[in-house]
Amino acid sequence: MNKAALFSQIQQKSSFLCVGLDADMDKIPAHLKSEKDPIFSFCRQIIEETADFAVAYKPNIAFFEALGPQGWETLQKVLEVIPKEIFTIADAKRGDIGNTSKLYAKAFFEKMDFDSVTVAPYMGADSVTPFLEFEDKWVILLALTSNAGSMDFQLINDSEGKPLYQTVLEKSQSWGSDENIMYVVGATRGELIGEVRKVVPNHFFLVPGVGAQGGSLSEVAKYGMNSSCGLLVNSSRGIIYASPEKDFAKVARFEAEKLQIEMKELLDKYL
Amino acid sequence: MNKAALFSQIQQKSSFLCVGLDADMDKIPAHLKSEKDPIFSFCRQIIEETADFAVAYKPNIAFFEALGPQGWETLQKVLEVIPKEIFTIADAKRGDIGNTSKLYAKAFFEKMDFDSVTVAPYMGADSVTPFLEFEDKWVILLALTSNAGSMDFQLINDSEGKPLYQTVLEKSQSWGSDENIMYVVGATRGELIGEVRKVVPNHFFLVPGVGAQGGSLSEVAKYGMNSSCGLLVNSSRGIIYASPEKDFAKVARFEAEKLQIEMKELLDKYL
């Protein structure tokens, strides 16, 4: 999917919501566990009920990988029930030497048909660029994450006072463009999103940490929105586990719609 | 596997060789391609012929992941034919927020029975520590990698002149010990291995980059060996693709033995 198509969908739905599919056997409603493929059943129902309000889905690959080979079958089935116009993110945090990253890219872009994959920057240019050789496919590069550990290395200042995440933003811009690179920018630090936006005015950000992790949607929009929205705000647990009962998908729909209504207001205000 | 058992195996075999299983359908001998599971067949024969000289095997997970769900079945079968006394490394470069890293750990340590997994440090403490909660299992943390892109971020000096990889070494030491953390330290920069050894005197290093990537084994031993050897030196292509013919496994055996003989000399010299 290219940037214009993504923006068009954002305008059409008045939403920049990404629903995170962290489908955990220990957390899905009990009545699903007797089904043949409980995780697929759970994700399918979540997708069916939230697709009106979501512009992206983000399966968390660890949750599927932990199920063994069957998990990858399930992941493929989940991918197939996501409507074609919705952007898909393999949240995999991959990244290795060039010939290896190329195989990860093939796994997610060819073997499966994801629009994007999250990539860790530690190994530098040649660990990222193999993902950029696929047309209308995206790298979503970790810049400033929303977890406590983001303080350990991402905020270290270099000799000129520039934090590591900013060097990641600057260097990576020469590897691709705002047509094939997005950045992970955590919502737990509202003011920092503005700093990131100054460095990369045109790129999309994938913003985790709204909801369960405590970030504020209005702060994210205030500091992060640009003329093509430039934001995909993810919510996982706050939507998919909003109810542990048989009504889980309906309640997920309600939670997704609540966020979409808030997003519409922010789009009207800033766009 | 614990550190004592690993060192004992190194002494017994007079070797610190890790064989990297980068099993690529495009590179394995043509005669294998008509078999039911060519990648398994290839890896099995490599393992059978090199097990006398190797103390560790390192399947490169991308190569299996790129095959789809079947690739994970193959990986499991490969893992099962590795002799139990040999250390196994899932070269996966994983790392995510805590609850997600926990699932990656379960995938590699419980669902499969790897001794260790390679982890990227960018997301900090809580992305690494979930892997350290499994007894006799190891994190092999990226510190200084052997690829060109390692220059992009790993060598950036902070305001006190300390390179990022060194901060990774220092901070991560408080997350675990030399009984459950090793470090990836590339062989392409011999003198730097000595710098790393000063910071972490007791930890094992996984050293890629010898052979195809141009690193020198004697330099690695000179700068990196400690009193319990402290080195696992990996060779992938130089062994597994030494011959593209039907004799590939025998030639792999020959190449592995050549390295083992060199390693014995270095162990005799420095240990």
Coordinates of C-alpha atoms in Angstrom, one line a residue:
Chain A
M1 CA 0.0 0.0 0.0
N2 CA 1.4 3.5 -0.8
K3 CA 1.1 6.6 1.3
A4 CA -1.7 8.2 -0.7
A5 CA -3.9 5.1 -0.3
L6 CA -3.2 5.1 3.4
F7 CA -4.1 8.8 3.8
S8 CA -7.2 8.3 1.7
Q9 CA -8.4 5.6 4.0
I10 CA -7.7 7.8 7.0
Q11 CA -9.8 10.6 5.5
Q12 CA -12.6 8.2 4.5
K13 CA -12.9 6.6 8.0
S14 CA -11.9 9.7 10.0
S15 CA -9.6 7.5 11.9
F16 CA -6.0 6.8 12.4
L17 CA -6.5 3.8 14.6
C18 CA -4.3 0.7 14.5
V19 CA -5.7 -2.3 16.3
G20 CA -2.9 -4.4 17.8
L21 CA -3.6 -8.1 17.6
D22 CA -1.7 -9.4 20.7
A23 CA -3.8 -12.6 20.7
D24 CA -2.9 -14.5 23.9
M25 CA -4.4 -17.9 24.7
D26 CA -4.3 -17.0 28.4
K27 CA -6.4 -13.9 27.8
I28 CA -9.0 -14.7 25.1
P29 CA -12.5 -15.4 26.3
A30 CA -12.9 -18.9 27.7
H31 CA -15.7 -20.0 25.4
L32 CA -13.3 -19.7 22.4
K33 CA -10.9 -22.3 23.7
S34 CA -12.9 -25.2 22.6
E35 CA -12.8 -24.1 19.0
K36 CA -10.4 -25.6 16.5
D37 CA -8.2 -22.5 16.2
P38 CA -9.1 -20.2 19.1
I39 CA -6.6 -17.5 18.2
F40 CA -7.9 -17.3 14.7
S41 CA -11.5 -17.2 15.8
F42 CA -10.7 -14.5 18.3
C43 CA -8.8 -12.3 15.8
R44 CA -11.4 -12.8 13.0
Q45 CA -14.2 -11.6 15.3
I46 CA -12.2 -8.7 16.5
I47 CA -11.4 -7.7 12.9
E48 CA -15.0 -8.1 11.7
E49 CA -16.3 -5.8 14.4
T50 CA -13.5 -3.2 14.4
A51 CA -12.8 -2.9 10.6
D52 CA -15.1 0.1 10.3
F53 CA -13.0 2.1 12.6
A54 CA -9.5 0.8 12.0
V55 CA -7.1 1.8 9.2
A56 CA -4.4 -0.7 10.3
Y57 CA -4.1 -4.0 12.0
K58 CA -0.9 -5.0 13.8
P59 CA -0.5 -8.7 14.6
N60 CA 2.2 -9.1 17.3
I61 CA 4.3 -11.8 15.7
A62 CA 5.6 -13.2 19.1
F63 CA 2.1 -14.3 20.1
F64 CA 1.9 -16.4 16.9
E65 CA 5.5 -17.6 17.0
A66 CA 5.0 -18.9 20.5
L67 CA 2.3 -21.3 19.2
G68 CA 4.8 -23.2 17.0
P69 CA 4.4 -24.0 13.3
Q70 CA 0.6 -23.9 13.8
G71 CA 0.9 -20.3 14.9
W72 CA 2.2 -19.3 11.5
E73 CA -0.8 -21.0 9.8
T74 CA -3.0 -19.0 12.1
L75 CA -1.2 -15.8 11.3
Q76 CA -1.6 -16.4 7.6
K77 CA -5.4 -17.0 8.1
V78 CA -5.7 -13.8 10.2
L79 CA -3.9 -11.8 7.5
E80 CA -6.4 -13.2 4.9
V81 CA -9.5 -11.9 6.8
I82 CA -8.2 -8.4 7.1
P83 CA -10.0 -6.3 4.4
K84 CA -7.6 -5.5 1.5
E85 CA -7.8 -1.7 1.9
I86 CA -6.6 -1.8 5.5
F87 CA -2.9 -1.4 6.2
T88 CA -1.2 -4.4 7.8
I89 CA 1.8 -4.4 10.2
A90 CA 3.9 -7.4 11.1
D91 CA 5.1 -6.3 14.5
A92 CA 8.2 -8.5 14.5
K93 CA 11.1 -6.2 15.4
R94 CA 13.4 -8.0 13.0
G95 CA 16.8 -6.8 11.8
D96 CA 20.0 -8.7 10.9
I97 CA 22.9 -8.6 8.4
G98 CA 21.9 -7.9 4.8
N99 CA 21.4 -11.4 3.4
T100 CA 19.5 -12.4 6.6
S101 CA 17.3 -9.3 6.6
K102 CA 16.5 -10.0 3.0
L103 CA 15.0 -13.4 4.1
Y104 CA 13.0 -11.8 6.8
A105 CA 11.6 -9.3 4.2
K106 CA 10.7 -12.3 2.0
A107 CA 9.0 -14.0 4.9
F108 CA 6.7 -11.0 5.6
F109 CA 6.3 -9.4 2.2
E110 CA 6.4 -12.4 -0.2
K111 CA 5.5 -15.6 1.7
M112 CA 3.0 -13.5 3.6
D113 CA 1.6 -10.3 2.2
F114 CA 2.1 -7.7 5.0
D115 CA 2.3 -4.1 4.0
S116 CA 5.0 -3.4 6.6
V117 CA 7.2 -4.8 9.2
T118 CA 8.7 -3.3 12.4
V119 CA 12.6 -3.3 12.3
A120 CA 15.2 -2.6 15.0
P121 CA 17.9 -0.2 14.0
Y122 CA 20.9 -1.4 16.1
M123 CA 22.7 -3.2 13.3
G124 CA 22.5 -0.2 11.0
A125 CA 21.9 0.5 7.3
D126 CA 22.5 -2.9 5.7
S127 CA 20.1 -4.5 8.3
V128 CA 17.3 -2.2 7.2
T129 CA 17.7 -1.5 3.5
P130 CA 16.8 -5.1 2.3
F131 CA 13.3 -4.4 3.5
L132 CA 13.1 -1.3 1.4
E133 CA 13.5 -3.0 -1.9
F134 CA 9.9 -4.2 -2.1
E135 CA 7.5 -1.8 -3.9
D136 CA 4.7 -0.3 -1.7
K137 CA 6.1 -2.2 1.3
W138 CA 7.2 -0.3 4.4
V139 CA 9.8 -0.5 7.2
I140 CA 8.6 0.8 10.5
L141 CA 11.8 1.6 12.3
L142 CA 12.1 1.7 16.0
A143 CA 13.1 5.2 17.0
L144 CA 11.7 6.0 20.5
T145 CA 9.8 3.2 22.0
S146 CA 7.2 3.4 24.8
N147 CA 8.6 0.9 27.3
A148 CA 10.7 1.7 30.4
G149 CA 13.8 0.2 28.7
S150 CA 13.7 2.9 26.0
M151 CA 15.6 5.1 28.5
D152 CA 18.6 2.7 28.6
F153 CA 20.0 3.5 25.2
Q154 CA 17.6 5.5 23.0
L155 CA 18.0 8.7 25.0
I156 CA 21.8 8.6 25.3
N157 CA 23.3 11.8 24.1
D158 CA 26.3 11.8 21.7
S159 CA 29.2 14.1 22.1
E160 CA 27.2 16.9 20.4
G161 CA 24.2 16.4 22.8
K162 CA 22.1 14.6 20.2
P163 CA 20.1 11.6 21.6
L164 CA 20.5 8.2 19.9
Y165 CA 16.9 8.0 18.7
Q166 CA 17.5 11.3 16.8
T167 CA 20.6 9.9 15.1
V168 CA 18.5 6.9 14.1
L169 CA 15.9 9.3 12.6
E170 CA 18.5 11.3 10.7
K171 CA 20.6 8.5 9.3
S172 CA 17.7 6.4 8.3
Q173 CA 16.2 9.1 6.2
S174 CA 18.9 8.5 3.6
W175 CA 18.0 4.8 3.4
G176 CA 14.5 5.4 2.1
S177 CA 11.8 8.1 2.1
D178 CA 8.4 8.9 3.7
E179 CA 7.0 6.6 1.1
N180 CA 8.6 3.5 2.6
I181 CA 9.8 4.3 6.1
M182 CA 7.7 5.0 9.2
Y183 CA 8.9 5.3 12.7
V184 CA 7.8 3.8 16.0
V185 CA 7.4 6.8 18.4
G186 CA 6.0 6.0 21.8
A187 CA 3.1 8.0 23.1
T188 CA 4.2 7.9 26.8
R189 CA 6.3 11.0 26.2
G190 CA 4.0 13.5 24.5
E191 CA 6.6 16.4 24.4
L192 CA 9.1 14.1 22.7
I193 CA 6.8 13.4 19.8
G194 CA 7.1 17.0 18.9
E195 CA 10.9 16.7 18.9
V196 CA 10.7 13.8 16.6
R197 CA 8.2 15.6 14.3
K198 CA 10.7 18.4 13.9
V199 CA 13.3 16.0 12.6
V200 CA 11.0 14.0 10.3
P201 CA 8.2 16.3 9.2
N202 CA 6.7 14.1 6.6
H203 CA 7.0 10.5 7.8
F204 CA 4.2 8.5 9.4
F205 CA 4.7 7.5 13.0
L206 CA 3.3 4.3 14.5
V207 CA 2.5 5.3 18.0
P208 CA 2.1 2.6 20.7
G209 CA 1.4 3.3 24.3
V210 CA -1.9 5.0 24.1
G211 CA -4.4 3.5 26.6
A212 CA -3.0 0.6 28.7
Q213 CA 0.5 2.2 28.6
G214 CA -0.8 5.6 29.7
G215 CA -0.3 7.9 26.7
S216 CA -2.7 10.6 25.8
L217 CA -4.3 10.7 22.3
S218 CA -4.8 14.4 22.2
E219 CA -1.2 15.1 23.1
V220 CA -0.1 12.7 20.4
A221 CA -2.2 14.5 17.8
K222 CA -1.2 18.0 19.1
Y223 CA 2.5 17.2 18.8
G224 CA 2.6 14.6 16.0
M225 CA 0.0 15.3 13.3
N226 CA 1.1 16.6 10.0
S227 CA -0.7 17.5 6.7
S228 CA -1.3 13.9 5.8
C229 CA -2.1 12.9 9.3
G230 CA 1.2 11.2 9.7
L231 CA 0.0 9.1 12.6
L232 CA -1.1 5.5 13.2
V233 CA -2.1 5.2 16.8
N234 CA -2.1 1.7 18.1
S235 CA -4.3 0.3 20.8
S236 CA -4.1 -3.4 21.7
R237 CA -5.3 -4.5 25.1
G238 CA -7.7 -1.6 25.6
I239 CA -9.7 -2.9 22.6
I240 CA -9.2 -6.6 22.2
Y241 CA -9.5 -7.4 25.9
A242 CA -12.1 -4.8 26.9
S243 CA -14.4 -7.7 27.7
P244 CA -13.4 -11.3 28.7
E245 CA -17.0 -12.5 27.9
K246 CA -18.9 -13.7 24.9
D247 CA -19.6 -10.1 24.0
F248 CA -15.8 -9.4 23.6
A249 CA -16.0 -8.5 19.9
K250 CA -19.0 -6.1 20.3
V251 CA -17.2 -4.4 23.3
A252 CA -14.1 -4.2 21.1
R253 CA -16.2 -2.5 18.5
F254 CA -17.5 -0.1 21.0
E255 CA -14.0 0.7 22.3
A256 CA -12.7 1.1 18.7
E257 CA -15.5 3.5 17.9
K258 CA -14.9 5.5 21.0
L259 CA -11.3 6.1 19.9
Q260 CA -12.4 6.8 16.3
I261 CA -14.8 9.5 17.4
E262 CA -12.0 11.1 19.4
M263 CA -9.7 10.8 16.4
K264 CA -12.3 12.4 14.1
E265 CA -12.3 15.4 16.4
L266 CA -8.6 15.6 16.3
L267 CA -8.4 15.3 12.6
D268 CA -11.0 18.1 12.2
K269 CA -9.0 20.2 14.6
Y270 CA -5.5 19.8 13.2
L271 CA -5.8 18.6 9.6
Chain B
M1 CA 23.3 -25.8 29.4
N2 CA 25.4 -24.1 32.0
K3 CA 28.8 -22.5 31.5
A4 CA 30.7 -25.3 33.1
A5 CA 29.2 -27.9 30.7
L6 CA 30.0 -25.7 27.8
F7 CA 33.6 -25.2 28.8
S8 CA 34.0 -28.9 29.5
Q9 CA 32.9 -29.6 25.9
I10 CA 35.3 -27.1 24.6
Q11 CA 38.1 -28.8 26.5
Q12 CA 37.0 -32.3 25.4
K13 CA 36.8 -31.4 21.7
S14 CA 39.7 -28.9 21.7
S15 CA 37.4 -26.6 19.8
F16 CA 35.3 -23.5 20.2
L17 CA 33.7 -23.8 16.8
C18 CA 30.1 -22.8 16.2
V19 CA 28.6 -24.0 12.9
G20 CA 26.1 -21.5 11.5
L21 CA 23.2 -23.2 9.8
D22 CA 22.2 -20.6 7.1
A23 CA 20.4 -23.2 5.1
D24 CA 19.3 -21.5 1.8
M25 CA 17.3 -23.3 -0.8
D26 CA 19.2 -21.4 -3.5
K27 CA 22.6 -22.6 -2.2
I28 CA 22.2 -26.2 -1.1
P29 CA 23.4 -28.9 -3.5
A30 CA 21.0 -29.5 -6.4
H31 CA 20.7 -33.3 -5.7
L32 CA 18.9 -32.5 -2.4
K33 CA 16.1 -30.5 -3.9
S34 CA 14.1 -33.6 -4.9
E35 CA 14.0 -34.8 -1.3
K36 CA 10.9 -34.3 0.8
D37 CA 12.5 -31.8 3.1
P38 CA 15.7 -30.6 1.4
I39 CA 16.7 -28.1 4.1
F40 CA 16.4 -30.7 6.9
S41 CA 18.3 -33.2 4.8
F42 CA 21.1 -30.7 4.2
C43 CA 21.3 -29.6 7.9
R44 CA 21.2 -33.2 9.2
Q45 CA 24.1 -34.3 7.0
I46 CA 26.1 -31.2 7.9
I47 CA 25.5 -31.8 11.6
E48 CA 26.4 -35.5 11.4
E49 CA 29.7 -34.7 9.7
T50 CA 30.7 -31.7 11.8
A51 CA 29.5 -32.7 15.3
D52 CA 33.0 -34.1 16.2
F53 CA 34.5 -30.6 15.8
A54 CA 31.7 -28.2 16.7
V55 CA 30.7 -27.2 20.3
A56 CA 27.7 -25.2 19.1
Y57 CA 25.2 -25.0 16.2
K58 CA 23.5 -21.8 15.2
P59 CA 20.4 -22.1 13.0
N60 CA 19.8 -18.7 11.4
I61 CA 16.1 -18.4 12.1
A62 CA 15.3 -16.1 9.1
F63 CA 16.2 -19.0 6.7
F64 CA 13.6 -21.2 8.3
E65 CA 11.0 -18.4 8.8
A66 CA 11.2 -17.6 5.1
L67 CA 9.9 -21.1 4.3
G68 CA 6.6 -20.4 6.1
P69 CA 5.0 -22.7 8.7
Q70 CA 6.8 -25.7 7.2
G71 CA 10.1 -24.0 7.9
W72 CA 9.3 -24.1 11.6
E73 CA 8.7 -27.8 11.4
T74 CA 12.0 -28.2 9.7
L75 CA 13.7 -26.1 12.4
Q76 CA 12.3 -28.3 15.1
K77 CA 13.5 -31.4 13.3
V78 CA 17.0 -29.9 12.9
L79 CA 17.1 -29.1 16.6
E80 CA 16.3 -32.7 17.4
V81 CA 19.2 -34.1 15.4
I82 CA 21.8 -31.9 17.2
P83 CA 23.5 -34.1 19.8
K84 CA 22.3 -33.1 23.3
E85 CA 25.8 -32.1 24.6
I86 CA 26.2 -29.5 21.9
F87 CA 25.1 -25.9 22.6
T88 CA 22.3 -24.5 20.4
I89 CA 21.8 -20.9 19.4
A90 CA 18.6 -19.6 17.9
D91 CA 20.0 -16.7 15.8
A92 CA 16.8 -14.7 15.8
K93 CA 17.8 -11.1 16.9
R94 CA 14.5 -10.8 18.8
G95 CA 13.6 -8.1 21.4
D96 CA 10.4 -6.3 22.2
I97 CA 8.5 -4.9 25.2
G98 CA 8.5 -7.2 28.3
N99 CA 5.3 -9.2 27.7
T100 CA 6.2 -9.8 24.1
S101 CA 9.9 -10.7 24.8
K102 CA 8.5 -13.2 27.2
L103 CA 6.6 -14.9 24.4
Y104 CA 9.7 -15.0 22.2
A105 CA 11.5 -16.6 25.1
K106 CA 8.8 -19.2 25.4
A107 CA 8.9 -19.9 21.7
F108 CA 12.6 -20.6 21.7
F109 CA 13.1 -22.0 25.2
E110 CA 9.9 -23.9 25.8
K111 CA 8.1 -24.6 22.6
M112 CA 11.6 -25.4 21.1
D113 CA 14.5 -26.3 23.4
F114 CA 17.3 -24.0 22.3
D115 CA 20.0 -23.2 24.8
S116 CA 20.2 -19.6 23.8
V117 CA 18.8 -16.9 21.5
T118 CA 20.4 -13.8 20.1
V119 CA 18.7 -10.5 21.2
A120 CA 18.9 -6.9 20.0
P121 CA 19.5 -4.4 22.8
Y122 CA 17.8 -1.2 21.4
M123 CA 14.7 -1.4 23.5
G124 CA 16.6 -1.8 26.8
A125 CA 16.4 -3.8 30.0
D126 CA 12.8 -5.0 29.9
S127 CA 13.2 -6.3 26.4
V128 CA 16.0 -8.5 27.4
T129 CA 15.3 -9.7 31.0
P130 CA 12.3 -11.9 30.2
F131 CA 14.8 -14.2 28.3
L132 CA 16.9 -14.4 31.5
E133 CA 14.2 -16.0 33.6
F134 CA 14.8 -19.5 32.2
E135 CA 17.3 -21.8 34.0
D136 CA 20.4 -22.7 32.1
K137 CA 19.2 -20.7 29.1
W138 CA 21.2 -17.8 27.6
V139 CA 20.7 -14.4 26.0
I140 CA 23.4 -13.6 23.4
L141 CA 23.1 -9.9 23.3
L142 CA 24.2 -7.9 20.2
A143 CA 27.1 -5.6 21.2
L144 CA 29.4 -5.1 18.3
T145 CA 28.3 -6.8 15.1
S146 CA 30.5 -7.6 12.1
N147 CA 28.5 -6.0 9.4
A148 CA 29.1 -2.6 7.7
G149 CA 26.0 -1.1 9.4
S150 CA 27.6 -1.7 12.8
M151 CA 29.3 1.6 12.3
D152 CA 26.1 3.5 12.0
F153 CA 25.1 3.4 15.7
Q154 CA 27.2 1.0 17.7
L155 CA 30.3 3.1 17.6
I156 CA 28.7 6.5 18.4
N157 CA 30.4 8.0 21.4
D158 CA 28.4 9.5 24.2
S159 CA 29.2 12.8 25.9
E160 CA 32.0 11.1 27.9
G161 CA 33.5 9.5 24.8
K162 CA 32.1 6.0 25.5
P163 CA 30.8 4.2 22.4
L164 CA 27.3 2.8 22.5
Y165 CA 28.3 -0.8 22.3
Q166 CA 30.3 -0.3 25.5
T167 CA 27.3 1.2 27.3
V168 CA 25.3 -1.9 26.1
L169 CA 28.0 -4.1 27.7
E170 CA 28.1 -2.2 30.9
K171 CA 24.4 -1.8 31.5
S172 CA 23.5 -5.3 30.5
Q173 CA 25.8 -6.8 33.1
S174 CA 23.4 -5.8 35.8
W175 CA 20.6 -7.7 34.1
G176 CA 22.2 -11.1 34.4
S177 CA 25.6 -12.7 34.7
D178 CA 28.3 -14.5 32.8
E179 CA 26.1 -17.6 33.5
N180 CA 23.2 -16.4 31.3
I181 CA 24.5 -13.6 29.1
M182 CA 26.9 -13.8 26.2
Y183 CA 27.7 -11.1 23.7
V184 CA 27.9 -10.9 19.9
V185 CA 31.3 -9.4 19.1
G186 CA 32.3 -9.2 15.5
A187 CA 35.6 -10.6 14.4
T188 CA 36.1 -8.1 11.6
R189 CA 37.7 -5.7 14.1
G190 CA 40.3 -7.7 16.0
E191 CA 41.6 -4.8 18.1
L192 CA 38.1 -4.0 19.3
I193 CA 37.6 -7.5 20.7
G194 CA 40.3 -6.6 23.2
E195 CA 38.4 -3.5 24.2
V196 CA 35.3 -5.5 24.7
R197 CA 37.2 -8.1 26.7
K198 CA 38.4 -5.4 29.1
V199 CA 34.8 -4.4 29.9
V200 CA 33.5 -8.0 30.2
P201 CA 36.4 -10.2 31.3
N202 CA 34.3 -13.3 32.1
H203 CA 31.5 -13.5 29.6
F204 CA 31.4 -15.7 26.5
F205 CA 31.5 -14.0 23.1
L206 CA 29.8 -15.3 20.0
V207 CA 32.1 -14.2 17.3
P208 CA 30.7 -14.1 13.7
G209 CA 32.7 -12.8 10.8
V210 CA 35.5 -15.3 10.7
G211 CA 36.1 -16.7 7.2
A212 CA 33.6 -15.3 4.6
Q213 CA 33.4 -12.0 6.4
G214 CA 37.2 -11.7 6.6
G215 CA 38.0 -11.9 10.3
S216 CA 41.2 -13.7 11.6
L217 CA 40.8 -16.5 14.1
S218 CA 44.2 -16.0 15.7
E219 CA 43.5 -12.3 16.3
V220 CA 40.2 -13.3 17.9
A221 CA 41.9 -15.7 20.2
K222 CA 44.7 -13.3 21.0
Y223 CA 42.4 -10.5 22.0
G224 CA 39.4 -12.4 23.2
M225 CA 40.2 -15.7 25.0
N226 CA 39.8 -15.9 28.7
S227 CA 40.4 -18.6 31.3
S228 CA 37.3 -20.5 30.3
C229 CA 38.0 -19.9 26.6
G230 CA 35.1 -17.4 26.5
L231 CA 34.7 -17.7 22.8
L232 CA 32.4 -19.3 20.4
V233 CA 33.6 -18.6 16.9
N234 CA 31.0 -19.0 14.2
S235 CA 31.6 -20.1 10.6
S236 CA 28.6 -20.6 8.3
R237 CA 29.2 -20.3 4.6
G238 CA 32.9 -21.3 4.8
I239 CA 31.8 -24.7 6.1
I240 CA 28.3 -25.5 4.9
Y241 CA 28.8 -24.3 1.3
A242 CA 32.4 -25.3 0.9
S243 CA 31.2 -27.7 -1.8
P244 CA 28.1 -27.4 -3.9
E245 CA 28.3 -31.1 -4.9
K246 CA 27.2 -34.4 -3.4
D247 CA 30.3 -34.4 -1.3
F248 CA 29.2 -31.2 0.5
A249 CA 28.9 -32.9 4.0
K250 CA 32.3 -34.5 3.7
V251 CA 33.9 -31.2 2.6
A252 CA 32.1 -29.5 5.4
R253 CA 33.6 -32.0 7.8
F254 CA 37.1 -31.3 6.3
E255 CA 36.6 -27.5 6.7
A256 CA 35.3 -27.8 10.3
E257 CA 38.2 -30.0 11.2
K258 CA 40.7 -27.5 9.7
L259 CA 39.2 -24.8 12.0
Q260 CA 39.2 -27.2 15.0
I261 CA 42.9 -28.0 14.5
E262 CA 43.7 -24.3 14.4
M263 CA 41.5 -23.8 17.5
K264 CA 43.3 -26.5 19.3
E265 CA 46.6 -24.7 18.7
L266 CA 45.1 -21.5 20.0
L267 CA 43.7 -23.2 23.1
D268 CA 47.0 -24.8 23.8
K269 CA 48.7 -21.4 23.4
Y270 CA 46.4 -19.2 25.5
L271 CA 44.4 -21.3 27.9

